[in-house]
């Protein structure tokens, strides 16, 4: 068959591929510099899995002096949502994962010489390379309609391929003659373009995955779709063209793409491009009702959308550090040894990523976040908390900012010490955590408390406390009073014969704590009293007296 003629028939207006190859020359980067990309399909939110990939991409590029760019894969028209690209970009920015190049939301111009970075604006490029493949005899038009619409057939097959790696092999249309094709075109029949696969499924290819190491896959033998009948390429073809022209050196993507890798490799080969290196990342999972692992799902899990963490008030660095901890298990030890360094200093490596699918663990996230927040100064906590409250809890924002000095003093309780208290994991907790400071005591935790003793202690204590006391004197005074009232000041003695005492000093402290906070547990009571001040302490004591 005269493939050149066929190519001209199918794509009469497509530019020669050399036009694009000259327009997008090889990048001039220093040796070893990696070019990575995040290529989300704009769905209206940024999936936590995408943030996780973005982090890998960003760190790998930074470490080697390379480039991390953002490309929008918006060719799936059905899934298009207004502003979806913008949302994805802005989420990356909020997490300090901004790309160095590429699409930057709908407001800012794109940066970089390899654009357009939005796939739907690159249809002319795909046409050129589609035409090129026809010319080389590596692609053919398929007119199958079957009972479904042509697009549906292609979509179903593509989906099947992505999900299972299996679709029907060689398409009957690959045997059409030029005359038959001409006739169909003349009668206005639509066609999809397919790869004329030259693979042998009995042969295998060895590849080195940067995360999983050496892997062996069966060669592709399926005539996969390269261009749908509407002129839009599915992922397999679009990403092969884009990653080649944009000079991507590492494709970081979820393990769910691995089954279609052999088809992708065949596309690169047919195009005459060297494929990039691949890193198929483990997929963040949850346990379902039956105790089986399943992928994080936007429908079921709020934490699948990274905006959730912002709304809840997890500091973005804590979320990033949590993801980093999922990626490189030695991060935690590094963090303990380097409590004040930025996570950016951590010697991250793609090769250290484990191959098991990690589970999303809120307890771990909270631990990491508490640790992070505990190292912040009261000023920093105030700034971040106020910023959060301003958006998500306006009433609390007012309270917080009405008396800044007081708020900062509250946030400084148990903070300015060698072992700061690790209590706050997210900003939305603070209001409840310190409600007795900001809003007074609404109710007292009195279960198991002897009210008579409580009142007696408070009455006695009101006579002796002095807000000018330093911590030692303050405590000495409590002990002295405790002893006068008949409480044990020596724990050993108390343990030996508790019947001789009304209780011990710890009980006395609980009563004072209750009077000042309404709670049985709270941060350091001396600091709390200092922040409340003499007038307020007096008022609170009066309330229980
Ligand atoms: N558009 C694909 C996705 O949203 C990109 C996969 C890749 O990174 O190559 O998952």
Coordinates of C-alpha atoms and ligand atoms in Angstrom, one line a residue:
X1 CA 0.0 0.0 0.0
X2 CA 1.1 3.5 -0.7
X3 CA 1.3 4.7 2.9
X4 CA 2.3 8.2 2.0
X5 CA -0.8 8.6 -0.1
X6 CA -2.9 7.2 2.7
X7 CA -1.3 9.6 5.2
X8 CA -2.2 12.5 3.0
X9 CA -5.7 11.2 2.6
X10 CA -6.2 10.9 6.4
X11 CA -4.4 14.0 7.5
X12 CA -4.2 16.4 4.5
X13 CA -3.4 19.4 6.6
X14 CA -1.0 18.1 9.2
X15 CA 2.5 19.7 9.4
X16 CA 5.6 17.6 8.9
X17 CA 7.0 16.2 12.2
X18 CA 10.3 18.0 11.5
X19 CA 8.5 21.3 12.1
X20 CA 7.8 20.2 15.7
X21 CA 11.2 18.5 16.2
X22 CA 12.9 21.8 15.3
X23 CA 10.5 23.9 17.3
X24 CA 11.2 21.8 20.4
X25 CA 15.0 21.1 20.4
X26 CA 16.6 18.9 23.0
X27 CA 16.9 20.6 26.3
X28 CA 20.3 21.9 27.3
X29 CA 20.7 20.8 30.9
X30 CA 23.6 19.7 32.9
X31 CA 24.5 16.0 32.9
X32 CA 22.2 14.0 35.1
X33 CA 19.6 16.7 35.3
X34 CA 16.2 15.0 35.4
X35 CA 13.1 16.4 33.7
X36 CA 9.9 15.3 35.5
X37 CA 6.3 16.3 35.1
X38 CA 3.0 16.0 36.7
X39 CA 0.3 15.3 34.2
X40 CA -3.1 15.4 35.9
X41 CA -6.4 15.1 34.1
X42 CA -8.2 18.1 35.4
X43 CA -11.0 16.7 37.6
X44 CA -11.8 19.6 39.8
X45 CA -9.5 18.7 42.7
X46 CA -6.0 17.5 43.3
X47 CA -5.9 13.9 44.4
X48 CA -3.6 13.1 47.3
X49 CA -1.9 10.6 45.0
X50 CA -1.1 13.4 42.6
X51 CA 0.4 15.5 45.4
X52 CA 2.5 12.5 46.3
X53 CA 3.7 12.1 42.7
X54 CA 4.3 15.9 42.5
X55 CA 6.5 15.7 45.6
X56 CA 8.6 12.9 44.0
X57 CA 8.8 14.8 40.8
X58 CA 9.7 18.1 42.4
X59 CA 12.4 16.6 44.7
X60 CA 13.9 14.5 41.9
X61 CA 14.2 17.5 39.6
X62 CA 15.6 19.7 42.4
X63 CA 18.1 17.2 43.5
X64 CA 19.6 16.9 40.0
X65 CA 19.3 20.6 38.9
X66 CA 16.5 19.6 36.5
X67 CA 13.0 20.8 35.7
X68 CA 9.7 19.9 37.0
X69 CA 6.8 20.9 34.8
X70 CA 3.0 20.7 34.8
X71 CA 1.0 19.5 31.9
X72 CA -2.7 19.3 31.8
X73 CA -4.1 16.1 30.3
X74 CA -7.5 17.3 29.4
X75 CA -8.3 15.2 26.4
X76 CA -11.0 13.3 28.2
X77 CA -13.8 15.8 27.3
X78 CA -16.3 14.0 29.4
X79 CA -14.5 14.6 32.6
X80 CA -13.9 18.3 32.0
X81 CA -14.9 20.7 34.7
X82 CA -14.6 24.5 34.8
X83 CA -11.4 25.8 36.5
X84 CA -10.3 22.3 37.1
X85 CA -6.7 23.0 35.8
X86 CA -6.6 26.1 37.8
X87 CA -7.6 24.3 41.0
X88 CA -4.9 21.6 40.4
X89 CA -2.2 24.3 39.9
X90 CA -3.2 26.3 42.9
X91 CA -3.3 23.3 45.1
X92 CA 0.3 22.5 44.1
X93 CA 1.3 26.1 44.9
X94 CA -0.4 25.9 48.3
X95 CA 1.7 22.9 49.1
X96 CA 4.9 24.5 47.9
X97 CA 5.0 22.0 45.0
X98 CA 4.8 24.6 42.2
X99 CA 6.2 23.5 38.9
X100 CA 9.2 25.2 37.4
X101 CA 7.6 25.2 34.0
X102 CA 4.4 24.6 32.2
X103 CA 0.8 25.4 32.9
X104 CA 0.3 27.9 35.8
X105 CA -3.4 28.1 36.2
X106 CA -5.9 30.1 34.1
X107 CA -4.6 33.5 35.2
X108 CA -0.9 33.3 34.7
X109 CA 0.8 32.7 31.3
X110 CA 2.5 29.4 30.9
X111 CA 6.3 29.3 31.2
X112 CA 8.7 27.3 29.1
X113 CA 9.7 26.6 25.5
X114 CA 7.9 23.3 25.2
X115 CA 4.3 24.4 25.3
X116 CA 1.5 24.4 24.8
X117 CA 1.3 22.5 28.1
X118 CA -2.4 21.8 27.8
X119 CA -3.1 18.7 25.7
X120 CA -6.3 19.9 24.1
X121 CA -4.3 22.8 22.6
X122 CA -1.8 20.3 21.0
X123 CA -4.1 18.5 18.6
X124 CA -2.1 19.7 15.5
X125 CA 1.0 18.2 17.0
X126 CA -0.6 14.8 17.5
X127 CA -2.0 14.9 14.0
X128 CA 1.5 15.3 12.6
X129 CA 2.8 12.4 14.5
X130 CA -0.2 10.3 13.6
X131 CA 0.4 11.1 10.0
X132 CA 4.0 10.2 10.4
X133 CA 3.1 6.7 11.8
X134 CA 0.7 6.1 8.9
X135 CA 3.4 7.1 6.4
X136 CA 5.8 4.6 8.1
X137 CA 3.1 1.9 7.9
X138 CA 2.8 1.7 11.6
X139 CA -0.7 2.9 12.0
X140 CA -4.0 2.4 10.1
X141 CA -7.5 3.8 10.1
X142 CA -10.2 1.8 11.8
X143 CA -13.8 2.3 10.7
X144 CA -15.5 -0.2 13.0
X145 CA -18.7 0.9 14.5
X146 CA -20.2 -2.3 15.7
X147 CA -23.4 -1.6 17.6
X148 CA -21.8 1.0 19.9
X149 CA -20.8 4.4 18.7
X150 CA -17.2 4.4 17.4
X151 CA -16.0 6.6 20.2
X152 CA -17.6 4.3 22.7
X153 CA -15.8 1.2 21.2
X154 CA -12.5 3.0 21.4
X155 CA -13.1 4.2 24.9
X156 CA -14.2 0.8 26.1
X157 CA -11.1 -0.8 24.6
X158 CA -8.8 1.9 25.9
X159 CA -10.3 1.5 29.4
X160 CA -10.0 -2.2 29.2
X161 CA -6.4 -1.8 28.2
X162 CA -5.7 0.6 31.1
X163 CA -7.4 -1.5 33.6
X164 CA -6.4 -5.0 32.6
X165 CA -3.7 -4.6 30.0
X166 CA -5.8 -6.8 27.7
X167 CA -7.8 -5.9 24.7
X168 CA -8.8 -7.7 21.5
X169 CA -5.7 -8.1 19.4
X170 CA -5.2 -7.2 15.7
X171 CA -8.1 -5.2 14.4
X172 CA -9.7 -6.4 11.2
X173 CA -9.4 -2.9 9.7
X174 CA -5.7 -3.3 9.5
X175 CA -6.3 -5.3 6.3
X176 CA -8.4 -2.8 4.4
X177 CA -7.0 -1.9 1.0
X178 CA -6.4 1.7 0.0
X179 CA -9.4 1.6 -2.3
X180 CA -11.6 0.4 0.5
X181 CA -10.3 3.1 2.7
X182 CA -10.8 5.7 0.1
X183 CA -14.4 4.6 -0.4
X184 CA -15.2 4.8 3.3
X185 CA -13.7 8.2 3.5
X186 CA -15.6 9.4 0.5
X187 CA -18.8 8.3 2.0
X188 CA -18.0 10.3 5.1
X189 CA -17.3 7.4 7.5
X190 CA -15.4 8.4 10.6
X191 CA -12.2 6.6 11.6
X192 CA -10.0 6.1 14.6
X193 CA -6.3 5.7 14.1
X194 CA -4.7 2.5 15.4
X195 CA -1.3 1.3 16.0
X196 CA -0.3 -1.6 13.7
X197 CA 1.3 -3.5 16.5
X198 CA 4.4 -5.4 15.6
X199 CA 4.8 -7.0 19.0
X200 CA 4.9 -10.7 19.8
X201 CA 3.0 -11.6 23.0
X202 CA 5.1 -14.7 23.4
X203 CA 8.2 -12.5 23.8
X204 CA 9.0 -10.5 26.9
X205 CA 10.8 -7.2 27.4
X206 CA 12.9 -6.4 30.4
X207 CA 12.6 -3.0 31.9
X208 CA 14.2 -1.3 34.9
X209 CA 11.6 0.5 37.0
X210 CA 13.3 3.1 39.2
X211 CA 11.1 2.0 42.1
X212 CA 10.4 -1.7 41.5
X213 CA 13.7 -2.6 39.9
X214 CA 14.0 -5.0 37.0
X215 CA 10.6 -6.2 35.7
X216 CA 9.6 -8.3 32.8
X217 CA 6.5 -7.7 30.7
X218 CA 4.9 -9.3 27.7
X219 CA 5.3 -7.5 24.4
X220 CA 2.3 -5.6 23.3
X221 CA 0.4 -7.1 20.4
X222 CA -2.8 -5.0 20.5
X223 CA -3.7 -2.5 17.9
X224 CA -4.3 0.2 20.4
X225 CA -6.1 3.5 19.6
X226 CA -3.8 6.4 18.8
X227 CA -6.4 8.9 17.7
X228 CA -10.1 8.7 18.4
X229 CA -12.5 9.5 15.7
X230 CA -13.0 13.0 17.1
X231 CA -9.3 13.7 16.5
X232 CA -8.3 13.5 20.1
X233 CA -5.6 11.1 21.2
X234 CA -6.0 8.9 24.3
X235 CA -3.3 8.9 27.0
X236 CA -1.1 6.2 25.4
X237 CA -0.3 8.3 22.3
X238 CA -0.6 11.8 23.7
X239 CA 1.8 11.2 26.6
X240 CA 4.3 9.4 24.3
X241 CA 4.4 12.4 21.9
X242 CA 4.4 15.0 24.8
X243 CA 7.0 13.3 27.0
X244 CA 9.2 13.0 24.0
X245 CA 8.9 16.5 22.7
X246 CA 9.0 18.0 26.2
X247 CA 12.1 16.1 27.1
X248 CA 10.8 14.2 30.1
X249 CA 13.5 11.9 31.5
X250 CA 11.5 10.2 34.2
X251 CA 7.8 9.4 34.1
X252 CA 6.5 9.1 37.7
X253 CA 3.0 7.6 37.7
X254 CA 0.9 5.3 39.7
X255 CA 1.3 1.5 39.5
X256 CA -2.1 1.3 37.9
X257 CA -0.4 2.3 34.6
X258 CA 2.1 -0.5 34.7
X259 CA -0.2 -3.0 32.8
X260 CA -0.3 -0.7 29.8
X261 CA 3.5 0.0 29.8
X262 CA 4.3 -2.5 27.0
X263 CA 1.8 -0.8 24.7
X264 CA 3.3 2.6 25.6
X265 CA 6.8 1.4 24.9
X266 CA 5.7 0.2 21.5
X267 CA 4.3 3.6 20.7
X268 CA 7.6 5.3 21.6
X269 CA 9.4 2.8 19.4
X270 CA 7.1 3.3 16.5
X271 CA 7.6 7.1 16.8
X272 CA 11.3 6.6 16.9
X273 CA 11.7 8.1 20.3
X274 CA 13.7 6.8 23.2
X275 CA 11.3 6.1 26.1
X276 CA 11.8 7.9 29.4
X277 CA 12.8 6.1 32.6
X278 CA 9.7 5.0 34.5
X279 CA 8.9 5.0 38.2
X280 CA 5.6 3.3 39.0
X281 CA 4.7 4.5 42.4
X282 CA 2.9 2.5 45.1
X283 CA -0.7 3.6 45.4
X284 CA -1.9 5.1 48.7
X285 CA -4.6 2.8 50.1
X286 CA -7.2 2.5 52.8
X287 CA -8.8 -0.6 54.3
X288 CA -12.3 -1.3 53.2
X289 CA -15.1 -2.7 55.3
X290 CA -13.8 -6.2 54.8
X291 CA -10.3 -5.4 55.7
X292 CA -9.0 -5.4 52.1
X293 CA -6.8 -2.7 50.8
X294 CA -8.4 -0.3 48.3
X295 CA -7.2 2.8 46.6
X296 CA -8.0 6.2 48.2
X297 CA -11.2 7.3 46.6
X298 CA -12.5 10.8 46.3
X299 CA -16.1 9.5 46.6
X300 CA -15.5 7.7 49.9
X301 CA -12.4 9.4 51.5
X302 CA -12.3 13.1 52.1
X303 CA -8.5 12.8 52.5
X304 CA -8.2 11.8 48.8
X305 CA -8.5 15.5 48.0
X306 CA -5.6 17.6 49.2
X307 CA -7.9 20.5 49.9
X308 CA -9.3 18.6 52.8
X309 CA -6.1 19.0 54.8
X310 CA -6.1 22.7 54.2
X311 CA -9.7 23.0 55.4
X312 CA -9.0 20.9 58.5
X313 CA -6.0 23.1 59.2
X314 CA -3.1 20.7 58.9
X315 CA 0.0 22.8 58.2
X316 CA 1.0 22.1 54.6
X317 CA 4.5 21.2 55.6
X318 CA 3.2 18.5 58.0
X319 CA 1.2 17.0 55.1
X320 CA 4.2 17.0 52.9
X321 CA 6.3 15.5 55.6
X322 CA 3.7 12.8 56.1
X323 CA 3.9 12.0 52.4
X324 CA 7.7 12.0 52.5
X325 CA 7.5 9.6 55.3
X326 CA 5.4 7.3 53.2
X327 CA 7.9 7.6 50.4
X328 CA 11.2 7.2 52.1
X329 CA 11.0 5.3 55.4
X330 CA 14.2 6.7 56.7
X331 CA 12.7 10.2 56.7
X332 CA 11.5 9.8 60.3
X333 CA 14.9 9.1 61.7
X334 CA 16.3 11.9 59.7
X335 CA 13.7 14.2 61.1
X336 CA 14.5 13.2 64.6
X337 CA 18.1 13.8 64.1
X338 CA 17.5 17.1 62.3
X339 CA 14.5 18.7 64.0
X340 CA 15.1 22.1 62.6
X341 CA 16.1 21.5 59.0
X342 CA 13.6 22.0 56.2
X343 CA 12.3 18.8 54.6
X344 CA 13.9 20.1 51.4
X345 CA 17.3 19.2 52.9
X346 CA 16.4 15.5 53.3
X347 CA 18.4 13.2 51.0
X348 CA 15.3 12.0 49.1
X349 CA 15.7 9.3 46.5
X350 CA 13.3 7.6 44.1
X351 CA 15.2 4.4 44.6
X352 CA 14.4 4.4 48.3
X353 CA 10.7 4.4 47.7
X354 CA 9.3 1.1 49.0
X355 CA 7.2 -1.1 46.7
X356 CA 4.3 -1.9 49.0
X357 CA 1.2 0.2 48.7
X358 CA 1.1 2.4 51.9
X359 CA -2.0 2.8 54.0
X360 CA -3.2 6.3 54.7
X361 CA -2.8 6.7 58.5
X362 CA -4.4 9.7 60.2
X363 CA -2.7 8.8 63.5
X364 CA 0.7 9.1 61.9
X365 CA -0.3 12.3 60.1
X366 CA -1.4 13.7 63.5
X367 CA 1.9 12.7 65.1
X368 CA 4.0 14.3 62.4
X369 CA 1.9 17.4 62.5
X370 CA 2.0 17.7 66.3
X371 CA 5.8 17.3 66.2
X372 CA 6.0 20.0 63.5
X373 CA 3.7 22.4 65.3
X374 CA 5.5 21.9 68.6
X375 CA 8.7 23.3 67.0
X376 CA 7.0 26.5 65.9
X377 CA 7.2 29.7 67.8
X378 CA 4.0 31.2 69.3
X379 CA 4.2 34.0 66.7
X380 CA 4.3 31.5 63.9
X381 CA 1.5 29.4 65.4
X382 CA -0.5 32.6 65.8
X383 CA 0.1 33.7 62.2
X384 CA -0.8 30.3 60.7
X385 CA -3.8 29.7 63.0
X386 CA -5.2 33.2 62.2
X387 CA -4.7 32.7 58.5
X388 CA -6.7 29.4 58.7
X389 CA -9.4 30.9 61.0
X390 CA -9.8 33.9 58.8
X391 CA -11.1 31.5 56.1
X392 CA -12.7 28.7 57.9
X393 CA -13.8 29.9 61.3
X394 CA -14.5 33.6 61.2
X395 CA -15.9 33.8 64.7
X396 CA -12.8 32.3 66.2
X397 CA -10.7 34.6 64.0
X398 CA -12.4 37.6 65.7
X399 CA -11.7 36.2 69.1
X400 CA -8.2 35.4 68.3
X401 CA -7.3 38.7 66.8
X402 CA -9.2 40.9 69.3
X403 CA -6.5 40.5 71.8
X404 CA -3.4 39.4 70.0
X405 CA -1.1 39.5 73.0
X406 CA -3.4 37.3 75.0
X407 CA -3.8 34.9 72.1
X408 CA -0.1 34.6 71.6
X409 CA 0.4 34.1 75.3
X410 CA -2.1 31.2 75.2
X411 CA -0.4 29.7 72.2
X412 CA 3.0 30.1 74.0
X413 CA 1.9 27.9 76.9
X414 CA 4.3 24.9 77.2
X415 CA 5.9 26.0 74.0
X416 CA 9.0 27.9 74.9
X417 CA 10.6 25.0 76.7
X418 CA 13.3 22.4 75.7
X419 CA 10.5 19.8 75.4
X420 CA 7.5 21.6 74.0
X421 CA 4.1 20.1 74.4
X422 CA 2.9 18.1 71.3
X423 CA -0.8 18.6 71.5
X424 CA -2.1 20.4 68.4
X425 CA -2.2 18.5 65.2
X426 CA -4.4 20.9 63.2
X427 CA -5.7 24.4 63.5
X428 CA -9.3 23.3 63.7
X429 CA -8.5 21.7 67.1
X430 CA -7.2 24.8 68.8
X431 CA -10.5 26.5 69.5
X432 CA -11.8 23.4 71.4
X433 CA -8.4 22.7 72.9
X434 CA -8.1 26.1 74.5
X435 CA -11.8 27.1 74.8
X436 CA -11.4 27.7 78.6
X437 CA -8.8 30.3 77.8
X438 CA -10.7 32.1 75.0
X439 CA -14.3 31.6 76.1
X440 CA -14.2 30.9 79.8
X441 CA -15.3 27.6 81.4
X442 CA -18.6 26.2 80.0
X443 CA -18.7 23.1 82.1
X444 CA -16.5 21.3 84.6
X445 CA -15.3 17.7 84.2
X446 CA -16.6 16.6 87.6
X447 CA -17.1 12.9 87.3
X448 CA -15.2 11.1 90.0
X449 CA -14.4 14.4 91.7
X450 CA -15.2 15.0 95.4
X451 CA -16.8 18.4 95.2
X452 CA -16.4 19.1 98.9
X453 CA -12.7 18.5 98.7
X454 CA -12.5 20.6 95.5
X455 CA -14.2 23.6 97.2
X456 CA -12.1 23.2 100.3
X457 CA -8.9 23.3 98.3
X458 CA -9.9 26.2 96.2
X459 CA -11.0 28.2 99.2
X460 CA -7.7 27.6 101.0
X461 CA -5.7 28.2 97.9
X462 CA -7.4 31.6 97.2
X463 CA -5.9 32.8 100.4
X464 CA -2.3 32.0 99.6
X465 CA -1.7 32.1 95.8
X466 CA 0.3 35.0 94.4
X467 CA 0.6 35.6 90.7
X468 CA 4.0 37.2 91.2
X469 CA 5.5 33.9 92.4
X470 CA 8.0 32.1 90.2
X471 CA 7.3 28.6 89.4
X472 CA 9.2 27.0 92.2
X473 CA 7.6 29.3 94.9
X474 CA 4.2 28.7 93.3
X475 CA 4.5 25.0 93.6
X476 CA 6.1 25.2 97.1
X477 CA 3.1 27.2 98.2
X478 CA 0.7 24.5 96.9
X479 CA 2.6 21.8 98.7
X480 CA 2.5 23.7 101.9
X481 CA -1.2 24.3 101.7
X482 CA -1.8 20.7 100.7
X483 CA 0.0 19.5 103.7
X484 CA -1.9 21.9 106.0
X485 CA -5.2 20.5 104.6
X486 CA -4.1 16.9 105.2
X487 CA -2.9 15.9 101.8
X488 CA 0.3 13.9 101.4
X489 CA 3.3 15.7 100.0
X490 CA 5.5 12.6 99.9
X491 CA 4.3 10.1 97.4
X492 CA 6.0 7.1 99.1
X493 CA 4.3 7.8 102.4
X494 CA 1.0 8.2 100.6
X495 CA 1.3 4.9 98.8
X496 CA 2.1 3.1 102.0
X497 CA -0.8 4.4 103.9
X498 CA -3.3 6.4 101.8
X499 CA -5.9 6.2 104.6
X500 CA -3.9 8.7 106.6
X501 CA -4.5 11.4 103.9
X502 CA -7.2 13.2 102.0
X503 CA -5.2 12.6 98.9
X504 CA -1.9 13.7 97.5
X505 CA -0.5 16.8 95.9
X506 CA -1.5 15.6 92.5
X507 CA -5.1 15.6 93.7
X508 CA -4.7 19.2 95.0
X509 CA -3.3 20.2 91.6
X510 CA -6.2 18.6 89.8
X511 CA -8.6 20.7 91.9
X512 CA -6.8 23.9 91.1
X513 CA -6.6 22.8 87.5
X514 CA -10.3 22.2 87.5
X515 CA -11.1 25.5 88.9
X516 CA -8.9 27.3 86.4
X517 CA -9.8 25.3 83.3
X518 CA -12.8 23.1 84.0
X519 CA -10.6 20.2 82.9
X520 CA -8.8 17.4 84.6
X521 CA -6.0 17.5 82.0
X522 CA -4.4 20.6 80.6
X523 CA -1.1 22.1 79.9
X524 CA 1.1 23.5 82.7
X525 CA -1.2 25.1 85.2
X526 CA 1.4 27.6 86.4
X527 CA 1.6 29.0 82.8
X528 CA -2.1 29.0 82.4
X529 CA -2.5 31.0 85.6
X530 CA 0.1 33.5 84.5
X531 CA -1.7 34.1 81.2
X532 CA -5.1 34.4 82.9
X533 CA -3.8 37.0 85.4
X534 CA -4.9 37.7 89.0
X535 CA -8.3 39.1 88.3
X536 CA -9.4 36.2 86.1
X537 CA -8.0 33.6 88.5
X538 CA -9.9 35.2 91.3
X539 CA -13.1 35.2 89.3
X540 CA -12.7 31.5 88.4
X541 CA -11.9 30.6 92.0
X542 CA -15.0 32.5 93.1
X543 CA -17.1 30.4 90.7
X544 CA -16.3 27.1 92.4
X545 CA -15.9 28.4 96.0
Ligands
LIG1 N1 -3.4 11.9 33.1 C1 -2.8 10.8 33.8 C2 -3.4 10.8 35.2 O1 -4.2 11.7 35.5 C3 -1.3 10.9 33.9 C4 -0.6 9.7 34.2 C5 0.9 10.1 34.1 O2 1.4 10.7 35.0 O3 1.5 9.7 33.1 O4 -3.2 10.0 36.1

